[in-house]
mmCIF file of C-alpha atoms in Angstrom:
data_model
loop_
_atom_site.group_PDB
_atom_site.id
_atom_site.type_symbol
_atom_site.label_atom_id
_atom_site.label_comp_id
_atom_site.label_asym_id
_atom_site.label_seq_id
_atom_site.Cartn_x
_atom_site.Cartn_y
_atom_site.Cartn_z
ATOM 1 C CA MET G 609 96.911 138.039 69.433
ATOM 2 C CA LYS G 610 93.531 137.282 70.943
ATOM 3 C CA PHE G 611 90.771 139.789 71.563
ATOM 4 C CA LEU G 612 88.431 139.981 74.515
ATOM 5 C CA LEU G 613 85.226 141.993 74.127
ATOM 6 C CA LEU G 614 84.012 143.642 77.303
ATOM 7 C CA PRO G 615 80.326 144.524 77.308
ATOM 8 C CA SER G 616 79.113 148.052 77.206
ATOM 9 C CA LEU G 617 77.323 148.303 80.533
ATOM 10 C CA PRO G 618 73.746 149.426 79.864
ATOM 11 C CA ASP G 619 72.439 152.635 81.402
ATOM 12 C CA TYR G 620 71.423 151.586 84.901
ATOM 13 C CA GLU G 621 69.484 154.819 85.428
ATOM 14 C CA ARG G 622 67.136 154.345 82.462
ATOM 15 C CA LYS G 623 66.870 150.581 81.966
ATOM 16 C CA SER G 624 65.479 147.873 84.207
ATOM 17 C CA PRO G 625 67.876 145.258 85.616
ATOM 18 C CA GLY G 626 66.313 142.608 83.405
ATOM 19 C CA GLN G 627 66.813 144.671 80.275
ATOM 20 C CA GLN G 628 70.412 145.448 81.213
ATOM 21 C CA LEU G 629 71.255 141.790 81.806
ATOM 22 C CA ARG G 630 69.648 140.689 78.549
ATOM 23 C CA GLU G 631 71.655 143.302 76.651
ATOM 24 C CA ILE G 632 74.918 142.066 78.174
ATOM 25 C CA VAL G 633 74.165 138.493 77.092
ATOM 26 C CA GLU G 634 73.218 139.681 73.591
ATOM 27 C CA GLN G 635 76.639 141.319 73.364
ATOM 28 C CA ALA G 636 78.236 137.938 74.101
ATOM 29 C CA VAL G 637 76.249 136.408 71.251
ATOM 30 C CA LEU G 638 77.363 139.223 68.930
ATOM 31 C CA ALA G 639 80.997 138.833 70.034
ATOM 32 C CA GLU G 640 80.964 135.168 69.019
ATOM 33 C CA GLU G 641 79.218 135.983 65.738
ATOM 34 C CA LEU G 642 81.930 138.503 64.874
ATOM 35 C CA GLY G 643 84.790 136.164 65.762
ATOM 36 C CA PHE G 644 86.063 137.641 69.020
ATOM 37 C CA ASP G 645 88.121 135.144 71.010
ATOM 38 C CA ALA G 646 86.622 135.922 74.407
ATOM 39 C CA PHE G 647 83.856 137.790 76.191
ATOM 40 C CA GLY G 648 84.243 139.075 79.735
ATOM 41 C CA VAL G 649 81.891 140.223 82.475
ATOM 42 C CA GLY G 650 83.138 142.092 85.522
ATOM 43 C CA GLU G 651 81.864 142.266 89.080
ATOM 44 C CA ARG G 652 80.549 145.344 90.892
ATOM 45 C CA HIS G 653 78.391 145.696 93.976
ATOM 46 C CA ASP G 654 77.920 149.458 94.249
ATOM 47 C CA GLY G 655 74.820 149.904 92.113
ATOM 48 C CA PHE G 656 76.511 151.262 88.980
ATOM 49 C CA SER G 657 76.199 147.920 87.173
ATOM 50 C CA VAL G 658 73.956 144.863 87.331
ATOM 51 C CA SER G 659 76.893 142.465 86.949
ATOM 52 C CA SER G 660 77.234 141.674 90.659
ATOM 53 C CA SER G 661 77.177 137.947 89.824
ATOM 54 C CA PRO G 662 79.396 137.268 86.793
ATOM 55 C CA ALA G 663 79.023 133.481 87.150
ATOM 56 C CA VAL G 664 75.268 133.714 86.628
ATOM 57 C CA VAL G 665 75.553 136.156 83.703
ATOM 58 C CA LEU G 666 78.230 134.053 82.019
ATOM 59 C CA ALA G 667 76.170 130.885 82.510
ATOM 60 C CA ASN G 668 73.430 132.506 80.464
ATOM 61 C CA ALA G 669 76.005 133.530 77.858
ATOM 62 C CA ALA G 670 77.308 129.956 77.815
ATOM 63 C CA ALA G 671 73.837 128.712 76.917
ATOM 64 C CA ARG G 672 73.665 131.121 73.977
ATOM 65 C CA THR G 673 77.178 130.507 72.593
ATOM 66 C CA SER G 674 79.371 127.534 71.739
ATOM 67 C CA THR G 675 82.952 128.570 70.955
ATOM 68 C CA ILE G 676 83.838 131.903 72.532
ATOM 69 C CA GLN G 677 85.929 131.898 75.726
ATOM 70 C CA LEU G 678 84.088 133.292 78.752
ATOM 71 C CA MET G 679 85.986 135.337 81.309
ATOM 72 C CA THR G 680 85.407 137.163 84.561
ATOM 73 C CA ALA G 681 86.881 140.613 84.138
ATOM 74 C CA VAL G 682 87.358 140.839 87.010
ATOM 75 C CA SER G 683 86.070 138.588 89.777
ATOM 76 C CA THR G 684 86.658 140.157 93.186
ATOM 77 C CA LEU G 685 87.433 136.738 94.603
ATOM 78 C CA GLY G 686 88.567 137.982 98.010
ATOM 79 C CA LEU G 687 85.034 139.126 98.833
ATOM 80 C CA HIS G 688 83.585 135.623 98.672
ATOM 81 C CA ASP G 689 83.720 132.269 100.382
ATOM 82 C CA PRO G 690 86.171 130.304 98.191
ATOM 83 C CA LEU G 691 84.161 127.079 98.551
ATOM 84 C CA ARG G 692 81.074 128.779 97.202
ATOM 85 C CA ALA G 693 83.141 130.449 94.472
ATOM 86 C CA PHE G 694 84.455 127.006 93.475
ATOM 87 C CA GLU G 695 80.910 125.627 93.243
ATOM 88 C CA ASP G 696 79.770 128.519 91.050
ATOM 89 C CA TYR G 697 82.728 128.449 88.696
ATOM 90 C CA SER G 698 83.028 124.675 88.436
ATOM 91 C CA THR G 699 79.330 124.545 87.553
ATOM 92 C CA LEU G 700 79.783 127.341 85.012
ATOM 93 C CA ASP G 701 82.788 125.633 83.446
ATOM 94 C CA HIS G 702 80.764 122.468 82.920
ATOM 95 C CA LEU G 703 77.913 124.423 81.346
ATOM 96 C CA ALA G 704 80.439 126.187 79.085
ATOM 97 C CA SER G 705 82.238 122.932 78.150
ATOM 98 C CA GLY G 706 85.568 124.142 79.506
ATOM 99 C CA ARG G 707 85.415 127.680 78.073
ATOM 100 C CA LEU G 708 85.952 129.520 81.366
ATOM 101 C CA ASP G 709 88.898 131.673 82.437
ATOM 102 C CA LEU G 710 88.947 133.680 85.649
ATOM 103 C CA VAL G 711 90.460 137.135 85.944
ATOM 104 C CA ILE G 712 90.691 137.991 89.624
ATOM 105 C CA GLY G 713 91.431 141.186 91.509
ATOM 106 C CA LYS G 714 90.896 142.802 94.874
ATOM 107 C CA GLY G 715 88.452 145.353 93.460
ATOM 108 C CA GLY G 716 88.984 149.082 93.596
ATOM 109 C CA TYR G 717 85.642 150.565 94.572
ATOM 110 C CA HIS G 718 85.223 152.082 98.017
ATOM 111 C CA GLU G 719 81.516 151.251 98.362
ATOM 112 C CA THR G 720 82.131 147.582 97.560
ATOM 113 C CA HIS G 721 84.808 147.377 100.231
ATOM 114 C CA ARG G 722 82.494 149.031 102.723
ATOM 115 C CA ILE G 723 79.659 146.612 101.989
ATOM 116 C CA PHE G 724 81.885 143.553 102.360
ATOM 117 C CA GLU G 725 83.923 144.965 105.264
ATOM 118 C CA VAL G 726 87.182 144.837 103.354
ATOM 119 C CA THR G 727 89.978 147.126 104.520
ATOM 120 C CA PRO G 728 93.211 148.340 102.920
ATOM 121 C CA GLN G 729 95.009 146.263 105.533
ATOM 122 C CA ASN G 730 93.373 142.932 104.642
ATOM 123 C CA GLN G 731 92.296 143.238 100.996
ATOM 124 C CA TRP G 732 95.376 141.504 99.592
ATOM 125 C CA ASP G 733 95.434 138.751 102.206
ATOM 126 C CA ARG G 734 91.766 137.998 101.573
ATOM 127 C CA LEU G 735 92.319 137.743 97.844
ATOM 128 C CA HIS G 736 95.395 135.555 98.173
ATOM 129 C CA GLU G 737 93.732 133.244 100.679
ATOM 130 C CA SER G 738 90.634 132.785 98.522
ATOM 131 C CA TYR G 739 92.847 132.059 95.525
ATOM 132 C CA GLU G 740 94.856 129.423 97.383
ATOM 133 C CA VAL G 741 91.726 127.659 98.661
ATOM 134 C CA LEU G 742 90.015 127.748 95.258
ATOM 135 C CA ARG G 743 93.094 126.228 93.631
ATOM 136 C CA ARG G 744 93.230 123.410 96.178
ATOM 137 C CA LEU G 745 89.523 122.657 95.902
ATOM 138 C CA TRP G 746 89.841 122.523 92.114
ATOM 139 C CA ARG G 747 92.827 120.191 92.098
ATOM 140 C CA GLU G 748 92.258 118.047 95.187
ATOM 141 C CA THR G 749 89.676 116.046 97.089
ATOM 142 C CA ASP G 750 89.452 115.639 100.882
ATOM 143 C CA VAL G 751 90.858 119.133 101.430
ATOM 144 C CA THR G 752 91.712 120.085 104.989
ATOM 145 C CA TRP G 753 92.568 123.726 105.483
ATOM 146 C CA THR G 754 92.703 126.485 108.090
ATOM 147 C CA GLY G 755 92.989 130.204 107.345
ATOM 148 C CA HIS G 756 91.973 133.614 108.631
ATOM 149 C CA TYR G 757 88.890 134.706 106.707
ATOM 150 C CA ARG G 758 86.818 131.540 106.506
ATOM 151 C CA ARG G 759 85.923 128.801 108.938
ATOM 152 C CA PRO G 760 88.279 125.781 108.723
ATOM 153 C CA MET G 761 87.579 122.928 106.320
ATOM 154 C CA GLU G 762 88.141 119.285 107.143
ATOM 155 C CA ARG G 763 88.176 116.644 104.402
ATOM 156 C CA VAL G 764 86.060 118.674 102.006
ATOM 157 C CA THR G 765 85.539 117.424 98.461
ATOM 158 C CA ALA G 766 83.918 120.276 96.601
ATOM 159 C CA VAL G 767 81.322 119.453 93.955
ATOM 160 C CA PRO G 768 80.678 119.353 91.115
ATOM 161 C CA ARG G 769 84.145 118.012 90.468
ATOM 162 C CA PRO G 770 85.775 119.939 87.608
ATOM 163 C CA GLY G 771 85.691 118.523 84.120
ATOM 164 C CA ARG G 772 89.354 119.447 83.616
ATOM 165 C CA ALA G 773 92.415 119.244 85.809
ATOM 166 C CA ASP G 774 93.006 122.963 86.215
ATOM 167 C CA LEU G 775 91.522 126.387 85.656
ATOM 168 C CA ARG G 776 93.406 129.281 84.130
ATOM 169 C CA ILE G 777 93.368 132.242 86.487
ATOM 170 C CA TRP G 778 94.609 135.648 85.364
ATOM 171 C CA HIS G 779 95.638 138.239 87.940
ATOM 172 C CA GLY G 780 94.584 141.830 87.494
ATOM 173 C CA ALA G 781 97.766 143.867 88.040
ATOM 174 C CA ASN G 782 97.560 147.437 86.863
ATOM 175 C CA THR G 783 100.291 149.365 88.663
ATOM 176 C CA ASN G 784 100.609 147.182 91.754
ATOM 177 C CA LEU G 785 103.693 144.994 91.701
ATOM 178 C CA GLU G 786 102.331 142.785 94.480
ATOM 179 C CA SER G 787 99.704 141.360 92.100
ATOM 180 C CA ALA G 788 102.344 140.799 89.433
ATOM 181 C CA GLU G 789 104.537 138.987 91.941
ATOM 182 C CA PHE G 790 101.689 136.767 93.122
ATOM 183 C CA ALA G 791 100.841 135.814 89.531
ATOM 184 C CA ALA G 792 104.491 135.069 88.780
ATOM 185 C CA VAL G 793 104.914 132.866 91.856
ATOM 186 C CA HIS G 794 102.058 130.646 90.707
ATOM 187 C CA GLY G 795 102.953 130.695 87.013
ATOM 188 C CA ASP G 796 99.659 132.387 86.141
ATOM 189 C CA PRO G 797 98.886 135.010 83.468
ATOM 190 C CA VAL G 798 98.629 138.695 84.309
ATOM 191 C CA PHE G 799 96.224 141.318 82.991
ATOM 192 C CA THR G 800 96.755 145.070 83.137
ATOM 193 C CA SER G 801 93.886 147.253 81.997
ATOM 194 C CA ILE G 802 95.777 150.487 81.109
ATOM 195 C CA GLY G 803 93.631 153.203 82.596
ATOM 196 C CA THR G 804 94.364 156.876 83.092
ATOM 197 C CA THR G 805 97.844 156.449 84.559
ATOM 198 C CA ALA G 806 100.802 156.897 82.209
ATOM 199 C CA ILE G 807 101.406 153.803 80.081
ATOM 200 C CA GLY G 808 104.923 153.519 81.475
ATOM 201 C CA ARG G 809 103.511 152.496 84.874
ATOM 202 C CA TYR G 810 101.669 149.564 83.318
ATOM 203 C CA LEU G 811 104.707 148.643 81.279
ATOM 204 C CA GLU G 812 106.743 148.540 84.484
ATOM 205 C CA THR G 813 104.249 146.037 85.929
ATOM 206 C CA VAL G 814 104.433 143.775 82.885
ATOM 207 C CA ARG G 815 108.238 143.815 82.770
ATOM 208 C CA TYR G 816 108.409 143.056 86.487
ATOM 209 C CA TYR G 817 105.975 140.155 86.014
ATOM 210 C CA ARG G 818 108.076 138.618 83.246
ATOM 211 C CA GLU G 819 111.262 138.919 85.308
ATOM 212 C CA ARG G 820 109.660 137.343 88.369
ATOM 213 C CA PHE G 821 107.965 134.629 86.269
ATOM 214 C CA ALA G 822 111.377 133.405 85.124
ATOM 215 C CA PHE G 823 112.885 133.961 88.601
ATOM 216 C CA HIS G 824 110.363 131.546 90.102
ATOM 217 C CA GLY G 825 111.423 128.816 87.684
ATOM 218 C CA HIS G 826 108.672 129.025 85.081
ATOM 219 C CA ASP G 827 109.325 128.813 81.354
ATOM 220 C CA PRO G 828 109.331 132.464 80.150
ATOM 221 C CA ASN G 829 107.613 131.367 76.932
ATOM 222 C CA ARG G 830 104.567 130.374 78.987
ATOM 223 C CA ALA G 831 104.067 133.823 80.495
ATOM 224 C CA LEU G 832 100.782 135.254 79.223
ATOM 225 C CA VAL G 833 99.988 138.968 79.360
ATOM 226 C CA GLY G 834 96.693 140.725 78.779
ATOM 227 C CA VAL G 835 96.428 144.458 78.123
ATOM 228 C CA GLY G 836 93.407 146.729 78.090
ATOM 229 C CA THR G 837 92.480 149.922 76.324
ATOM 230 C CA GLY G 838 90.618 153.102 77.177
ATOM 231 C CA GLY G 839 87.874 152.440 74.657
ATOM 232 C CA PHE G 840 87.510 151.615 70.983
ATOM 233 C CA LEU G 841 85.803 153.273 68.051
ATOM 234 C CA ALA G 842 86.818 152.896 64.425
ATOM 235 C CA ALA G 843 85.359 154.554 61.338
ATOM 236 C CA LYS G 844 86.400 154.909 57.737
ATOM 237 C CA THR G 845 88.283 158.132 58.536
ATOM 238 C CA SER G 846 89.961 159.389 61.683
ATOM 239 C CA GLN G 847 87.841 162.550 61.660
ATOM 240 C CA GLU G 848 84.628 160.522 61.615
ATOM 241 C CA ALA G 849 85.902 158.259 64.412
ATOM 242 C CA VAL G 850 86.816 161.180 66.701
ATOM 243 C CA GLU G 851 83.499 162.880 66.023
ATOM 244 C CA LYS G 852 81.548 159.753 66.898
ATOM 245 C CA PHE G 853 83.705 159.197 69.973
ATOM 246 C CA LYS G 854 82.866 162.617 71.436
ATOM 247 C CA PRO G 855 79.602 161.420 73.082
ATOM 248 C CA VAL G 856 81.542 158.509 74.545
ATOM 249 C CA PHE G 857 84.076 160.904 76.034
ATOM 250 C CA THR G 858 81.349 163.169 77.388
ATOM 251 C CA ARG G 859 79.628 160.239 79.097
ATOM 252 C CA ARG G 860 82.901 158.968 80.547
ATOM 253 C CA PHE G 861 83.943 162.457 81.648
ATOM 254 C CA MET G 862 80.663 163.042 83.496
ATOM 255 C CA HIS G 863 80.790 159.594 85.087
ATOM 256 C CA ASN G 864 84.295 160.166 86.399
ATOM 257 C CA GLN G 865 83.433 163.635 87.665
ATOM 258 C CA ARG G 866 80.623 162.104 89.751
ATOM 259 C CA TYR G 867 81.891 158.711 90.848
ATOM 260 C CA GLU G 868 85.612 158.187 90.261
ATOM 261 C CA THR G 869 88.810 160.192 89.898
ATOM 262 C CA PRO G 870 87.814 163.367 87.995
ATOM 263 C CA LEU G 871 89.475 163.310 84.603
ATOM 264 C CA ASP G 872 90.405 166.986 84.701
ATOM 265 C CA ARG G 873 92.639 166.240 87.696
ATOM 266 C CA LEU G 874 94.549 163.934 85.347
ATOM 267 C CA GLY G 875 94.963 166.652 82.745
ATOM 268 C CA ILE G 876 92.150 165.284 80.573
ATOM 269 C CA VAL G 877 89.824 168.040 79.394
ATOM 270 C CA THR G 878 89.218 167.377 75.697
ATOM 271 C CA VAL G 879 88.423 164.265 73.723
ATOM 272 C CA GLU G 880 91.903 164.513 72.191
ATOM 273 C CA ASP G 881 93.428 164.457 75.687
ATOM 274 C CA TYR G 882 91.432 161.347 76.509
ATOM 275 C CA ILE G 883 92.389 159.454 73.357
ATOM 276 C CA LYS G 884 96.059 160.173 73.947
ATOM 277 C CA LYS G 885 96.307 159.661 77.706
ATOM 278 C CA VAL G 886 94.233 156.517 78.154
ATOM 279 C CA ALA G 887 95.475 154.737 75.034
ATOM 280 C CA ALA G 888 92.029 154.666 73.450
ATOM 281 C CA LEU G 889 91.801 152.961 70.075
ATOM 282 C CA VAL G 890 90.043 155.689 68.093
ATOM 283 C CA GLY G 891 90.612 156.362 64.418
ATOM 284 C CA SER G 892 90.576 154.755 60.998
ATOM 285 C CA PRO G 893 91.189 150.991 60.809
ATOM 286 C CA GLN G 894 94.823 151.571 59.825
ATOM 287 C CA GLN G 895 95.352 153.991 62.711
ATOM 288 C CA VAL G 896 93.944 151.461 65.151
ATOM 289 C CA ILE G 897 96.146 148.728 63.683
ATOM 290 C CA ASP G 898 99.212 150.951 64.003
ATOM 291 C CA THR G 899 98.360 151.762 67.630
ATOM 292 C CA ILE G 900 97.893 148.102 68.557
ATOM 293 C CA LEU G 901 101.138 147.091 66.859
ATOM 294 C CA ALA G 902 103.012 149.923 68.595
ATOM 295 C CA GLN G 903 101.633 148.844 71.976
ATOM 296 C CA HIS G 904 102.613 145.256 71.258
ATOM 297 C CA GLU G 905 106.205 146.308 70.641
ATOM 298 C CA GLN G 906 106.240 147.504 74.249
ATOM 299 C CA PHE G 907 104.071 144.958 76.051
ATOM 300 C CA GLN G 908 104.464 141.816 73.903
ATOM 301 C CA HIS G 909 100.991 140.893 75.084
ATOM 302 C CA ASP G 910 98.856 137.929 74.075
ATOM 303 C CA LEU G 911 95.369 139.253 74.819
ATOM 304 C CA MET G 912 93.802 142.697 74.407
ATOM 305 C CA HIS G 913 90.411 143.810 75.619
ATOM 306 C CA ILE G 914 88.142 145.880 73.414
ATOM 307 C CA HIS G 915 85.415 148.059 74.869
ATOM 308 C CA VAL G 916 82.794 150.104 73.050
ATOM 309 C CA ASP G 917 80.329 152.319 74.910
ATOM 310 C CA ALA G 918 77.084 151.342 73.193
ATOM 311 C CA GLU G 919 75.024 153.732 75.296
ATOM 312 C CA ALA G 920 76.717 156.732 73.666
ATOM 313 C CA LEU G 921 76.237 155.413 70.123
ATOM 314 C CA SER G 922 73.369 154.444 67.887
ATOM 315 C CA ALA G 923 72.753 150.704 67.537
ATOM 316 C CA ALA G 924 74.009 150.922 63.951
ATOM 317 C CA ASP G 925 77.239 152.698 64.913
ATOM 318 C CA TYR G 926 77.869 150.190 67.720
ATOM 319 C CA ARG G 927 77.593 147.226 65.402
ATOM 320 C CA ASN G 928 79.443 148.962 62.558
ATOM 321 C CA THR G 929 82.518 149.716 64.656
ATOM 322 C CA LEU G 930 82.684 146.132 65.923
ATOM 323 C CA GLU G 931 82.279 144.830 62.380
ATOM 324 C CA LEU G 932 85.131 147.073 61.261
ATOM 325 C CA PHE G 933 87.265 145.620 64.009
ATOM 326 C CA ALA G 934 86.355 142.051 63.061
ATOM 327 C CA THR G 935 86.841 142.437 59.314
ATOM 328 C CA GLU G 936 89.572 145.052 58.827
ATOM 329 C CA ILE G 937 91.568 145.276 62.052
ATOM 330 C CA ALA G 938 91.687 141.914 63.820
ATOM 331 C CA PRO G 939 92.784 139.874 60.754
ATOM 332 C CA VAL G 940 95.774 142.154 60.160
ATOM 333 C CA VAL G 941 96.817 142.146 63.821
ATOM 334 C CA ARG G 942 96.462 138.368 64.093
ATOM 335 C CA ARG G 943 98.598 137.919 60.991
ATOM 336 C CA GLU G 944 101.300 140.198 62.388
ATOM 337 C CA MET G 945 101.134 138.709 65.891
ATOM 338 C CA PRO G 946 100.218 134.992 65.771
ATOM 339 C CA ASN G 947 98.878 133.273 68.879
ATOM 340 C CA LYS G 948 101.145 131.184 71.034
ATOM 341 C CA PRO G 949 100.541 127.479 70.296
ATOM 342 C CA LEU G 950 100.183 126.748 74.019
ATOM 343 C CA ASP G 951 97.336 129.237 74.226
ATOM 344 C CA ASP G 952 94.875 127.308 72.061
ATOM 345 C CA TRP G 953 91.636 127.975 73.920
ATOM 346 C CA HIS G 954 89.399 126.085 71.551
ATOM 347 C CA SER G 955 91.433 122.876 71.774
ATOM 348 C CA ALA G 956 91.411 123.210 75.559
ATOM 349 C CA ALA G 957 87.636 123.536 75.558
ATOM 350 C CA ALA G 958 87.247 120.475 73.329
ATOM 351 C CA ALA G 959 89.556 118.445 75.567
ATOM 352 C CA ALA G 960 87.617 119.517 78.644
ATOM 353 C CA ALA G 961 84.327 118.511 77.047
ATOM 354 C CA HIS G 962 85.762 115.090 76.156
ATOM 355 C CA THR G 963 87.079 114.596 79.704
ATOM 356 C CA ALA G 964 83.698 115.510 81.114
ATOM 357 C CA GLY G 965 82.055 112.888 78.915
ATOM 358 C CA ASP G 966 80.225 115.281 76.617
ATOM 359 C CA PRO G 967 79.303 113.921 73.189
#
């Protein structure tokens, strides 16, 4: 099992953009220090986060780290010109010595779609087209292509040429089977975040992906699945963990009441409701281990994202809970659920650096 740390997005109402961005990069440095396998930065354009350009943020993180995998979580690829996206991510991958993975999705925020003139009718087509073009530009030179959402290309060789032959692209597929199907067709990994919908819906997506992965002729053993959580906070006792998680719940509850689907419409009123319904990892180290192992029995996943809301905690509590994860939780889970040999990120990064001519 590998673990991806998602940053706690700093308070955009109280902190300057520069301060927020610096804090995100510092979290990447801490993630590597604590032994997390990956660090991911998402993409939003509606003003609730400064991470509108994950390639730029991750490039800064790449300069401050050396081993941790860097991921977009997610990149709303369908919003952008795929040639420009290639240039950004190929450049970033060189700077990171082959440590880049993309997680792509259509994006689910109304304001973002309005800004970029994306509609429910074309959002999937735009994403799929951008994916196809990015793949071709990565693998081929002299690309000639005609589509619907970008001007045609004729004999385009995108630069800088990648330092490795291919780029791993995960597909965000929460409860939409179309995303799972698209990932399976291309033999790509899938990532489901597990939000406020019943876990069974996400499990249905993962099972469908595995079936379609094999149906399309890919080796089932090469199917990679990522799973998310509704938040993480561990303490020495379950009572202490729940108590410290209450400010996190309050902040999340108020955010959802204002900007997203109100949690009370989903039957979530108390912190206990939240922990149960969104599969939050809250409790003693052993409780968290038991929850992860129980989820793995269902999902058989290879990657799990961990998210801690630093804004609702003291700096000491934020670091302490991550240290508990790194020292008491992750080692046990990794021992119980070893990584797939084919999923050796660090060897892949070293090979990419050698191919690119790095010393």
